[in-house]
CSV table of C-alpha atoms in Angstrom, one decimal:
chain,number,residue,atom,x,y,z
A,8,MET,CA,7.0,14.6,25.6
A,9,ALA,CA,10.0,12.8,24.1
A,10,SER,CA,8.5,9.3,24.7
A,11,SER,CA,5.2,10.5,23.1
A,12,THR,CA,7.1,11.7,20.1
A,13,ALA,CA,9.0,8.4,19.8
A,14,ALA,CA,5.8,6.4,20.1
A,15,SER,CA,4.2,8.2,17.2
A,16,ARG,CA,7.2,7.7,14.8
A,17,ILE,CA,6.6,5.5,11.8
A,18,ARG,CA,8.6,2.3,12.2
A,19,VAL,CA,10.2,1.2,8.8
A,20,LEU,CA,11.9,-2.0,7.7
A,21,ILE,CA,14.1,-1.9,4.6
A,22,VAL,CA,14.3,-5.1,2.5
A,23,ASP,CA,16.8,-5.0,-0.4
A,24,ASP,CA,19.6,-7.2,-1.5
A,25,HIS,CA,21.9,-4.2,-2.3
A,26,GLY,CA,23.8,-2.9,0.7
A,27,VAL,CA,24.3,0.5,-0.9
A,28,VAL,CA,20.6,0.9,-1.4
A,29,ARG,CA,19.8,0.0,2.2
A,30,GLU,CA,22.4,2.4,3.4
A,31,GLY,CA,21.2,5.2,1.2
A,32,LEU,CA,17.6,4.8,2.3
A,33,ARG,CA,18.5,4.6,6.0
A,34,ALA,CA,20.7,7.7,5.7
A,35,TYR,CA,17.9,9.7,4.2
A,36,LEU,CA,15.0,8.4,6.3
A,37,GLU,CA,16.9,9.0,9.5
A,38,LEU,CA,16.7,12.7,8.7
A,39,GLU,CA,12.9,12.6,8.9
A,40,PRO,CA,11.8,13.3,12.5
A,41,ASP,CA,8.7,11.2,12.3
A,42,ILE,CA,10.3,8.1,10.6
A,43,GLU,CA,12.5,5.5,12.3
A,44,VAL,CA,14.3,2.7,10.5
A,45,VAL,CA,14.1,-0.2,12.8
A,46,GLY,CA,15.8,-2.8,10.7
A,47,GLU,CA,17.1,-4.1,7.4
A,48,ALA,CA,16.9,-7.4,5.5
A,49,ARG,CA,19.0,-8.7,2.5
A,50,ASP,CA,16.3,-10.9,0.9
A,51,GLY,CA,12.6,-11.7,1.1
A,52,GLN,CA,13.0,-14.6,3.5
A,53,GLU,CA,15.0,-12.5,6.0
A,54,GLY,CA,12.5,-9.7,5.4
A,55,VAL,CA,9.6,-11.9,6.5
A,56,ARG,CA,11.4,-13.0,9.6
A,57,ARG,CA,12.5,-9.5,10.5
A,58,ALA,CA,9.0,-8.2,10.0
A,59,GLN,CA,7.7,-10.8,12.5
A,60,GLU,CA,10.3,-9.8,15.0
A,61,LEU,CA,10.1,-6.0,14.6
A,62,ARG,CA,6.4,-5.5,13.7
A,63,PRO,CA,7.2,-2.4,11.6
A,64,ASP,CA,4.4,0.0,10.4
A,65,VAL,CA,5.8,0.0,6.9
A,66,VAL,CA,8.1,-2.2,4.9
A,67,LEU,CA,10.1,-0.9,1.9
A,68,MET,CA,10.3,-4.0,-0.4
A,69,ASP,CA,12.6,-4.6,-3.3
A,70,LEU,CA,11.2,-7.2,-5.8
A,71,VAL,CA,14.1,-9.0,-7.4
A,72,MET,CA,16.1,-10.7,-4.6
A,73,PRO,CA,17.7,-14.1,-3.9
A,74,THR,CA,16.1,-16.8,-1.8
A,75,MET,CA,12.6,-15.3,-1.8
A,76,ASP,CA,11.5,-12.5,-4.1
A,77,GLY,CA,9.5,-9.4,-3.0
A,78,VAL,CA,6.1,-10.6,-4.2
A,79,ASP,CA,6.2,-13.8,-2.1
A,80,ALA,CA,7.6,-11.9,0.9
A,81,THR,CA,4.9,-9.3,0.6
A,82,ALA,CA,2.2,-12.0,0.5
A,83,ARG,CA,3.6,-13.7,3.6
A,84,ILE,CA,4.0,-10.5,5.6
A,85,LYS,CA,0.4,-9.4,4.8
A,86,GLN,CA,-0.9,-12.9,5.7
A,87,GLN,CA,0.9,-12.9,9.0
A,88,GLN,CA,0.4,-9.3,10.0
A,89,PRO,CA,-2.2,-7.5,7.9
A,90,GLU,CA,-1.6,-4.2,9.8
A,91,THR,CA,1.9,-3.9,8.3
A,92,HIS,CA,1.9,-1.9,5.1
A,93,VAL,CA,4.3,-2.8,2.2
A,94,ILE,CA,5.7,-0.2,-0.2
A,95,VAL,CA,7.3,-1.8,-3.3
A,96,LEU,CA,10.4,0.1,-4.2
A,97,THR,CA,11.9,-1.3,-7.4
A,98,SER,CA,13.5,-0.6,-10.8
A,99,PHE,CA,11.0,-2.8,-12.7
A,100,LEU,CA,7.7,-1.8,-14.4
A,101,ASP,CA,6.9,-5.0,-16.3
A,102,ASP,CA,3.4,-6.6,-15.9
A,103,GLU,CA,4.9,-9.8,-14.5
A,104,ARG,CA,5.9,-8.0,-11.4
A,105,VAL,CA,3.5,-5.0,-11.1
A,106,VAL,CA,0.1,-6.9,-10.9
A,107,PRO,CA,1.4,-9.7,-8.7
A,108,ALA,CA,2.9,-7.3,-6.2
A,109,ILE,CA,-0.3,-5.3,-5.8
A,110,LYS,CA,-2.4,-8.5,-5.6
A,111,ALA,CA,0.0,-9.8,-2.9
A,112,GLY,CA,-1.1,-6.8,-0.8
A,113,ALA,CA,1.4,-4.0,-1.5
A,114,THR,CA,-0.1,-0.6,-0.6
A,115,SER,CA,2.1,1.4,-2.9
A,116,TYR,CA,4.4,0.7,-5.9
A,117,LEU,CA,7.2,3.1,-6.6
A,118,LEU,CA,10.4,3.2,-8.7
A,119,LYS,CA,13.8,3.6,-7.1
A,120,ASP,CA,14.2,7.0,-8.8
A,121,VAL,CA,11.4,8.4,-6.7
A,122,ALA,CA,12.3,11.7,-5.1
A,123,ALA,CA,13.2,11.5,-1.4
A,124,ALA,CA,10.4,13.8,-0.3
A,125,ASP,CA,7.9,11.7,-2.3
A,126,LEU,CA,9.1,8.5,-0.7
A,127,ALA,CA,8.7,10.0,2.8
A,128,ARG,CA,5.2,11.2,1.8
A,129,ALA,CA,4.4,7.6,0.6
A,130,ILE,CA,5.6,6.1,3.9
A,131,ARG,CA,3.4,8.5,5.9
A,132,GLY,CA,0.4,7.8,3.6
A,133,ALA,CA,1.0,4.0,3.8
A,134,ARG,CA,0.6,4.0,7.5
A,135,ALA,CA,-2.8,5.7,7.0
A,136,GLY,CA,-3.7,3.1,4.4
A,137,GLN,CA,-3.3,5.5,1.4
A,138,ALA,CA,-1.9,4.2,-1.8
A,139,GLN,CA,0.7,5.9,-4.0
A,140,LEU,CA,1.3,4.3,-7.4
A,141,HIS,CA,3.7,5.2,-10.2
A,142,PRO,CA,1.4,6.5,-13.0
A,143,GLU,CA,2.4,3.7,-15.3
A,144,VAL,CA,1.6,1.2,-12.6
A,145,ALA,CA,-1.9,2.7,-12.1
A,146,ARG,CA,-2.5,2.6,-15.8
A,147,ARG,CA,-1.6,-1.1,-16.1
A,148,LEU,CA,-3.6,-2.1,-13.0
A,149,MET,CA,-6.7,-0.4,-14.3
A,150,GLN,CA,-6.4,-2.6,-17.4
A,151,GLN,CA,-5.8,-5.8,-15.6
A,152,VAL,CA,-7.2,-6.1,-12.0
A,153,THR,CA,-10.9,-5.9,-12.9
A,154,THR,CA,-13.1,-8.5,-14.5
A,155,PRO,CA,-16.6,-8.5,-16.0
A,156,ARG,CA,-17.9,-10.1,-12.8
A,157,LYS,CA,-16.8,-7.1,-10.8
A,158,VAL,CA,-18.5,-4.7,-13.3
A,159,GLU,CA,-21.8,-6.4,-12.5
A,160,ALA,CA,-21.0,-6.5,-8.8
A,161,SER,CA,-20.9,-2.7,-8.7
A,162,ALA,CA,-24.7,-2.7,-9.1
A,163,GLN,CA,-24.9,-4.3,-5.6
A,164,LEU,CA,-23.4,-1.2,-4.0
A,165,THR,CA,-25.8,1.1,-2.0
A,166,ASP,CA,-25.8,4.8,-2.7
A,167,ARG,CA,-23.8,5.4,0.5
A,168,GLU,CA,-21.2,2.7,-0.5
A,169,ARG,CA,-20.8,4.4,-3.9
A,170,GLU,CA,-20.2,7.7,-2.1
A,171,VAL,CA,-17.6,6.1,0.1
A,172,LEU,CA,-15.9,4.5,-2.9
A,173,ARG,CA,-15.8,7.8,-4.7
A,174,LEU,CA,-14.1,9.5,-1.8
A,175,LEU,CA,-11.8,6.5,-1.3
A,176,ALA,CA,-10.7,6.9,-5.0
A,177,GLU,CA,-9.8,10.5,-4.2
A,178,GLY,CA,-7.2,9.2,-1.8
A,179,ARG,CA,-9.2,10.1,1.4
A,180,SER,CA,-8.5,8.3,4.6
A,181,ASN,CA,-11.2,6.8,6.7
A,182,LYS,CA,-11.1,9.7,9.0
A,183,GLU,CA,-11.4,12.2,6.2
A,184,ILE,CA,-14.3,10.2,4.7
A,185,ALA,CA,-16.1,10.1,8.0
A,186,ARG,CA,-15.7,13.9,8.4
A,187,SER,CA,-17.0,14.5,4.9
A,188,LEU,CA,-20.1,12.3,5.3
A,189,VAL,CA,-20.6,13.2,9.0
A,190,VAL,CA,-20.5,9.7,10.2
A,191,SER,CA,-18.2,7.8,12.6
A,192,GLU,CA,-14.9,6.3,11.4
A,193,ARG,CA,-16.2,2.9,12.5
A,194,THR,CA,-19.1,3.3,10.1
A,195,VAL,CA,-16.8,4.1,7.2
A,196,LYS,CA,-14.7,1.1,8.0
A,197,GLY,CA,-17.8,-1.0,7.7
A,198,HIS,CA,-18.7,0.5,4.4
A,199,VAL,CA,-15.2,-0.1,3.0
A,200,SER,CA,-15.3,-3.7,4.1
A,201,ASN,CA,-18.7,-4.2,2.4
A,202,ILE,CA,-17.4,-2.6,-0.8
A,203,LEU,CA,-14.4,-4.9,-0.9
A,204,GLY,CA,-16.6,-7.9,-0.3
A,205,LYS,CA,-19.2,-7.0,-2.9
A,206,LEU,CA,-16.6,-6.2,-5.6
A,207,GLY,CA,-14.3,-9.1,-4.8
A,208,LEU,CA,-11.4,-6.9,-4.2
A,209,GLN,CA,-8.5,-7.3,-1.7
A,210,ASP,CA,-7.7,-3.8,-0.5
A,211,ARG,CA,-8.3,0.0,-0.8
A,212,THR,CA,-5.8,0.3,-3.7
A,213,GLN,CA,-7.7,-2.1,-5.9
A,214,ALA,CA,-11.0,-0.4,-4.9
A,215,ALA,CA,-9.7,3.0,-5.9
A,216,LEU,CA,-8.5,1.7,-9.2
A,217,TYR,CA,-11.9,-0.1,-9.7
A,218,ALA,CA,-13.7,3.2,-9.1
A,219,VAL,CA,-11.5,5.0,-11.7
A,220,ARG,CA,-11.8,2.3,-14.2
A,221,HIS,CA,-15.6,2.1,-14.1
A,222,GLY,CA,-16.4,5.8,-13.8
A,223,LEU,CA,-17.5,5.6,-10.2
A,224,ALA,CA,-14.8,8.1,-9.1
A,225,SER,CA,-16.4,10.9,-11.0
A,226,GLU,CA,-20.0,10.3,-10.0
A,227,SER,CA,-21.8,13.3,-8.5
């Protein structure tokens, strides 16, 4: 029983150049029975190396760090191990960091004043591929990540793909979408892959924002 519980825990790597931040995050997260902090890194370069060594489920990534910033580190981690989810945890909301971080592959973007319970919830959601974005981040991304080409591309979606996109925009996991549509989870994964390809998007976060931006999330 104990080994089964340990195996199901979410493995987290903390990447931040401030020791007090790393200590604070570790102290809180170690109180969560389903979360395990497996390592820390002091900059992006070390974060990439530690991610390769530890293969965490989730990385908490600061953005402004010496040697290599969080955007570059996120991009490298996602390129090397796409199954690892990155949550940006920063103090900055400027466009020069927000959009690049999401485009680099970050699943979620949160500010460091996030409530502890919300951070734990974001970590659990990240492992399931669910995004959690600061409201201002979502607003800015909806203005910037889509292009006219993508608007036209939505016409290529089938009725079922539009339905999957609508549920995805509601924050549903593949399992929940499969249950709602009475299809297999594998079928849902195929639809999500087709949606991303047709719309020219990189991940579920951008797809959800696309759906909201173009009114697809509210289709009946």
